[in-house]
Every structure is written in structure tokens, then in C-alpha cells.
C-alpha positions as a Python dict, from the first residue, in 0.01 Angstrom:
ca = {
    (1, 'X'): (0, 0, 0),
    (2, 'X'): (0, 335, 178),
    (3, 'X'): (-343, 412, 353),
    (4, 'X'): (-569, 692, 218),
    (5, 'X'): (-587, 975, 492),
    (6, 'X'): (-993, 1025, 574),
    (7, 'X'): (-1061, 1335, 606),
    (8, 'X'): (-1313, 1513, 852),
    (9, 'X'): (-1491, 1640, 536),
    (10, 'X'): (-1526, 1335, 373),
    (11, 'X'): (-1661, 1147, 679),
    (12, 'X'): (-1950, 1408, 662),
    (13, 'X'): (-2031, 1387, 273),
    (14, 'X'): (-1988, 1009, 282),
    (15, 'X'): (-2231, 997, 589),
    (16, 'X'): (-2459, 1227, 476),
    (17, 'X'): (-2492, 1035, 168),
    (18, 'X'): (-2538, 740, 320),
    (19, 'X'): (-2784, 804, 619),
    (20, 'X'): (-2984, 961, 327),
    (21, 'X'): (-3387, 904, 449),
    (22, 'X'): (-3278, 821, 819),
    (23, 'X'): (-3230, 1193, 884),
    (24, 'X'): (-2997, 1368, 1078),
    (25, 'X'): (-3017, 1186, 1366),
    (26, 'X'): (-2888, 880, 1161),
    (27, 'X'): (-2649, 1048, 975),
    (28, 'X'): (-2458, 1209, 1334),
    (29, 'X'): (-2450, 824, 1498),
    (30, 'X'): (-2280, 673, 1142),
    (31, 'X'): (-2069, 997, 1131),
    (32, 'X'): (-1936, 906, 1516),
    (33, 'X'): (-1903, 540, 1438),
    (34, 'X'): (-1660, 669, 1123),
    (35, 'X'): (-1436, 913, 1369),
    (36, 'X'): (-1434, 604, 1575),
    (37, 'X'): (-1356, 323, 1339),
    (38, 'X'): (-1128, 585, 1156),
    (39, 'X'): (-919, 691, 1494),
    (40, 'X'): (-1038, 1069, 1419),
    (41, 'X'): (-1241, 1115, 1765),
    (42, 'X'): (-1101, 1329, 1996),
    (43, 'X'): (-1031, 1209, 2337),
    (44, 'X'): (-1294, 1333, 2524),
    (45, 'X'): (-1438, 1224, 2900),
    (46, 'X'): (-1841, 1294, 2918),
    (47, 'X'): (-1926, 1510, 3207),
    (48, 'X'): (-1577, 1671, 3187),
    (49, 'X'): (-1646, 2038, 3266),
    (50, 'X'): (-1575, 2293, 3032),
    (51, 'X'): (-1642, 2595, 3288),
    (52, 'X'): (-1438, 2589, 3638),
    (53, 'X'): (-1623, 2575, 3962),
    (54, 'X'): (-1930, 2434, 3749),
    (55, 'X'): (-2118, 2141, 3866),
    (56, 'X'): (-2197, 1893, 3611),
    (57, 'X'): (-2576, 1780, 3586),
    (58, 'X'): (-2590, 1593, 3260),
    (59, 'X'): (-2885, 1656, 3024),
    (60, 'X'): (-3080, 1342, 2872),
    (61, 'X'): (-2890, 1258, 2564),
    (62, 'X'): (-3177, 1320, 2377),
    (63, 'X'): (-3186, 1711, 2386),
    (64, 'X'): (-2825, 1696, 2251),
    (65, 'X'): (-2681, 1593, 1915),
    (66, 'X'): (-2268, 1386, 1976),
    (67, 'X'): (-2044, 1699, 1782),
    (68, 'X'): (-1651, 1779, 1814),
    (69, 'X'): (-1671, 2178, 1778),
    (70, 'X'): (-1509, 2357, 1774),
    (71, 'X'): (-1319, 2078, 1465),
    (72, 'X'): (-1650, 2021, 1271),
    (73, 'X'): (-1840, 2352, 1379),
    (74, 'X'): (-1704, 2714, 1427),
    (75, 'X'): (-1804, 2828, 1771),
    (76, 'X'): (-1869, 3198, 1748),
    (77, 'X'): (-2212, 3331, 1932),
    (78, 'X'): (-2311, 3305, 2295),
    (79, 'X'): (-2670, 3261, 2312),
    (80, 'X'): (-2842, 3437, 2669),
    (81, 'X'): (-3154, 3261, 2787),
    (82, 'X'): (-3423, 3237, 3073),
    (83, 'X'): (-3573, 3009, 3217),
    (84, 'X'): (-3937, 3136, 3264),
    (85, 'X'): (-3889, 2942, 3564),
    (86, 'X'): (-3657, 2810, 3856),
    (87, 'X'): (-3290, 2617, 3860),
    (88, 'X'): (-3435, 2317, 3965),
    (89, 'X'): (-3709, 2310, 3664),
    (90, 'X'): (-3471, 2390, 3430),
    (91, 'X'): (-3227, 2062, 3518),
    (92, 'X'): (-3590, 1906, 3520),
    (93, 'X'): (-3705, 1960, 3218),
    (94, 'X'): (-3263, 1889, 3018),
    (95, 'X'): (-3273, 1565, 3202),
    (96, 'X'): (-3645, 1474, 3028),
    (97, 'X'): (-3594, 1302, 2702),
    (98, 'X'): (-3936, 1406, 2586),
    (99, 'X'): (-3837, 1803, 2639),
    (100, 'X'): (-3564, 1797, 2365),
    (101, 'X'): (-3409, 2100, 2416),
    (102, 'X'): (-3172, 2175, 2633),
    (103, 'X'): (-2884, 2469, 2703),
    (104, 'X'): (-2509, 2423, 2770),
    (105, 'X'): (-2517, 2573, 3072),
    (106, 'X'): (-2801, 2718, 3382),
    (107, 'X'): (-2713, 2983, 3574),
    (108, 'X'): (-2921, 2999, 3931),
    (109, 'X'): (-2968, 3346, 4113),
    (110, 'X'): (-2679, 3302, 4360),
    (111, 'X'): (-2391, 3285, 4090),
    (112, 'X'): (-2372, 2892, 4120),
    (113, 'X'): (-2296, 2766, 3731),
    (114, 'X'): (-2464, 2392, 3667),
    (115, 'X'): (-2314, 2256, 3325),
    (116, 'X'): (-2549, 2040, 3119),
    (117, 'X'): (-2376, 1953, 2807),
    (118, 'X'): (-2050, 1919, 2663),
    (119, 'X'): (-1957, 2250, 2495),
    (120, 'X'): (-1829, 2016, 2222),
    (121, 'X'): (-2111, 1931, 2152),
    (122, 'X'): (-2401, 2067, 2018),
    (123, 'X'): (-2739, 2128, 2229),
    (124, 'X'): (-3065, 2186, 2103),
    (125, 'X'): (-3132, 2578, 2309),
    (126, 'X'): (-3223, 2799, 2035),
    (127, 'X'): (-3489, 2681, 1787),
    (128, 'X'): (-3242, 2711, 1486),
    (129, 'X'): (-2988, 2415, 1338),
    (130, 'X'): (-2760, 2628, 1207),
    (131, 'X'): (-2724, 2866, 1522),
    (132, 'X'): (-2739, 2529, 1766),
    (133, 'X'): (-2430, 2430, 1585),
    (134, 'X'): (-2196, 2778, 1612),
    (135, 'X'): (-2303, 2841, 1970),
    (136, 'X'): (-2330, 2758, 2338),
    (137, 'X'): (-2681, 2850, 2546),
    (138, 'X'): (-2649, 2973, 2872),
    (139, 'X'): (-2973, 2941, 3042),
    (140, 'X'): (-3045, 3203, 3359),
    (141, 'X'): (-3332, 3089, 3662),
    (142, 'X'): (-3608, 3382, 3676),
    (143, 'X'): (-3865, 3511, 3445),
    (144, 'X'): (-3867, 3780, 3239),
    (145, 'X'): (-4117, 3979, 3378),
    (146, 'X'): (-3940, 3995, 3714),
    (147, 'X'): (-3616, 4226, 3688),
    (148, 'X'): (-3542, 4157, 4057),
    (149, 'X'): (-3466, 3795, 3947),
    (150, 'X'): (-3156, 3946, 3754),
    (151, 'X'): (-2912, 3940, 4064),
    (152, 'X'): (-2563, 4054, 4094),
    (153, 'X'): (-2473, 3732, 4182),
    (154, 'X'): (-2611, 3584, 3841),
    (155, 'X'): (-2452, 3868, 3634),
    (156, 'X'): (-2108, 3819, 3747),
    (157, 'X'): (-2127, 3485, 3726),
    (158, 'X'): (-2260, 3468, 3413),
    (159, 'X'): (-2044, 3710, 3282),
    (160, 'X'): (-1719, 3516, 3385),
    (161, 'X'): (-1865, 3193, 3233),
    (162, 'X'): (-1931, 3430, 2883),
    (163, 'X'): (-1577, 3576, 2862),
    (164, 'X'): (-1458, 3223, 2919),
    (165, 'X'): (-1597, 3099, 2624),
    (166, 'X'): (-1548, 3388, 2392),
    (167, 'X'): (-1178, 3388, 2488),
    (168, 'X'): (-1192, 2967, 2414),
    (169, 'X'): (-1301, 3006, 2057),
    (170, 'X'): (-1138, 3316, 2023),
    (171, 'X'): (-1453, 3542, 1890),
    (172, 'X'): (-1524, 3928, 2018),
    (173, 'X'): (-1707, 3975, 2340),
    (174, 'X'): (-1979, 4212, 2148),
    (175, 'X'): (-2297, 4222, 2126),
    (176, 'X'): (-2281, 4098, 1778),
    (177, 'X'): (-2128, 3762, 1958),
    (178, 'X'): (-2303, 3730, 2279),
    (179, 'X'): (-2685, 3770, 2180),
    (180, 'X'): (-3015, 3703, 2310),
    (181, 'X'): (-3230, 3424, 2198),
    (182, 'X'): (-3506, 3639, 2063),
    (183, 'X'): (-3261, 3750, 1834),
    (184, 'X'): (-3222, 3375, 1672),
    (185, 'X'): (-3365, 3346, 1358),
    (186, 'X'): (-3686, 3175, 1327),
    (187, 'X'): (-3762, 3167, 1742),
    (188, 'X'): (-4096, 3277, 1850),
    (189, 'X'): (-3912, 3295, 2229),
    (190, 'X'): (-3919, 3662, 2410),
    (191, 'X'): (-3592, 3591, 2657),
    (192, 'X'): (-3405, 3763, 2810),
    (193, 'X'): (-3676, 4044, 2770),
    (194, 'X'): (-3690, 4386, 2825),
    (195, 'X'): (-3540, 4393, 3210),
    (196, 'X'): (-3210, 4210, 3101),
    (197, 'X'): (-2926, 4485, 3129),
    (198, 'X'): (-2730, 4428, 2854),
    (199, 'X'): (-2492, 4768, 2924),
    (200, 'X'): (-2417, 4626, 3240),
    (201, 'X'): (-2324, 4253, 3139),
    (202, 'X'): (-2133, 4365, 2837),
    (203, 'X'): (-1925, 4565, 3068),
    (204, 'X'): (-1926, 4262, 3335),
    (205, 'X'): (-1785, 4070, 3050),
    (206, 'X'): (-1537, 4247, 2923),
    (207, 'X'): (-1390, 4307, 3283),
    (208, 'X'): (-1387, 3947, 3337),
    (209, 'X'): (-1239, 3874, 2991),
    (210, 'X'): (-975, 4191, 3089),
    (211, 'X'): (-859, 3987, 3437),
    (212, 'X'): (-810, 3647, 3259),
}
């Protein structure tokens, strides 16, 4: 009897349908355990960095929902961010389970790049399901009252991490792609605020994408 392909689809219908009441959360840990017993799961290694020269300091599993993007979710939108606060608090407050939120990456004011979580999978940064789902967060230590916490160091480092992932899922690096969180829909957040120079870290971007 020949065996009846599953497709990606289906495994999301048929778990949807069948978490039903137990939510989403449900419905993504049946979904894995049908990649799984299905042999659809991508290899993967947790911790495996996405961004080189990035240290990995994993976020609690609970500010993070299991995903294989860019397969079951289009990756197109950067997300900028800040911290209201230092490096340290953000890796904190992603390795708290009762925070539940946290971004793919933090980027400290000396250039040095921490990942969090898996760019594969989907982090809880910007308020909004939908955008969570088509985008990686790239959180930046400072406030936004304090333009002198908006280094050089932190742009260009930033900027090389940003032009890395819009040449990975192959989407413009515009300001239609790489966008502030304020600009999410349905977020009552304020970041990066008025002292983030966008002029200058579209045009650190596209230099960095232009030497890749």
C-alpha cells in the first residue's frame, strides 16, 4: 500500500483541529510531535547560532513558541527594539519564564551581538501574533531618552546582524522591512524613539549588505 505523503499544511489544519480548546500553546507541541512522528522536522541543534561572532544566551523556553520559519512562516520584517535598560537586564528578564517575551537577538553598546532564540523559531518581541511569526527582534541596551546610548559600535553591529538576515530570507533592506516596534500593530511600546537615526542605519545596512 503506498504511504500518503503528509503535508506541512495538513499537519497544521489537523492540529489545529484537534488542540481545539487547549489553545495555541497546545496546538504548536501536537503540531511538533506530528513533524516528529511524521519525519518532517528539520534537523536543527538548539543554541546553534544563526548570526556569526554571536554568543548564544538561551531565553527561557517560555518566551518562545518551537516554529521551522522560514518552512511554516515567511520571514520578511526586522523588528528594532530597546531595552529601556542595560544588556545584562535584558538576558535577565528572556531567561525569566514569568517575563514571556523575549527578542531574537540583544545588541550591547560595544557592538558585542548575544543571540537568544533560534531565528527559526518564533519569539514573543513585538506584542502582535501575526508580526511575531514573519519577523526576528533585535533588542539594543540603552533607553530611549538617552541618544548617547546609540553608539557607533552598536550601529555597525547591528547593522551587519540586519543585512544578514534580510539577505537570509531574501526580503529588501527598506524601511518598509526593517521597522521599529512602535510601528507594530496593536503595541502601546515607544522604542526606538525619537533619537534612533534611522538615515544613518539604513545606510549602515545597506553597506554591510553591499560587502557580503
Amino acid at each position: 500500500m503506498e504511504r500518503k505523503r503528509i503535508s506541512r499544511r495538513g499537519l497544521l489544519i489537523g492540529g489545529a483541529a484537534v488542540a481545539g480548546a487547549a489553545g495555541y500553546a497546545g496546538r504548536d507541541a501536537l503540531v511538533r510531535w506530528c513533524y516528529r512522528a511524521a519525519g518532517l522536522e528539520r534537523p536543527r541543534t538548539d543554541g546553534e547560532l544563526d548570526h556569526d561572532g554571536a554568543e548564544w544566551v538561551a531565553a527561557s523556553s517560555a518566551n518562545w513558541r518551537w516554529a521551522d520559519r522560514p518552512a511554516d512562516y515567511t520571514i520578511d520584517r526586522v523588528v528594532i527594539h530597546v531595552v529601556q535598560g542595560s544588556y545584562g537586564d535584558a538576558l535577565r528578564v528572556f531567561r525569566d519564564p514569568l517575563h514571556q517575551a523575549a527578542a531574537h537577538y540583544v545588541v550591547r553598546k560595544d557592538g558585542h551581538v548575544a543571540q537568544t532564540v533560534r531565528e527559526l523559531d518564533v519569539a514573543f518581541h513585538s506584542g502582535n501574533r501575526r508580526f511575531n511569526e514573519r519577523s526576528v527582534g533585535i533588542e539594543h541596551e540603552g533607553y530611549v531618552d538617552r541618544p548617547g546610548d546609540f553608539t557607533d559600535a552598536m550601529y555597525r553591529a547591528s547593522a551587519a546582524l540586519t543585512a544578514g538576515i534580510c539577505a537570509r530570507y531574501g526580503f529588501p533592506a527598506d524601511r518598509a522591512h526593517i521597522v521599529a516596534h512602535s510601528q507594530v500593530p496593536g503595541t502601546d511600546h515607544t522604542d526606538p524613539g525619537p533619537h534612533w537615526d534611522w538615515d544613518r542605519y539604513l545606510k549602515l545596512v545597506g553597506a554591510a549588505a553591499g560587502s557580503r
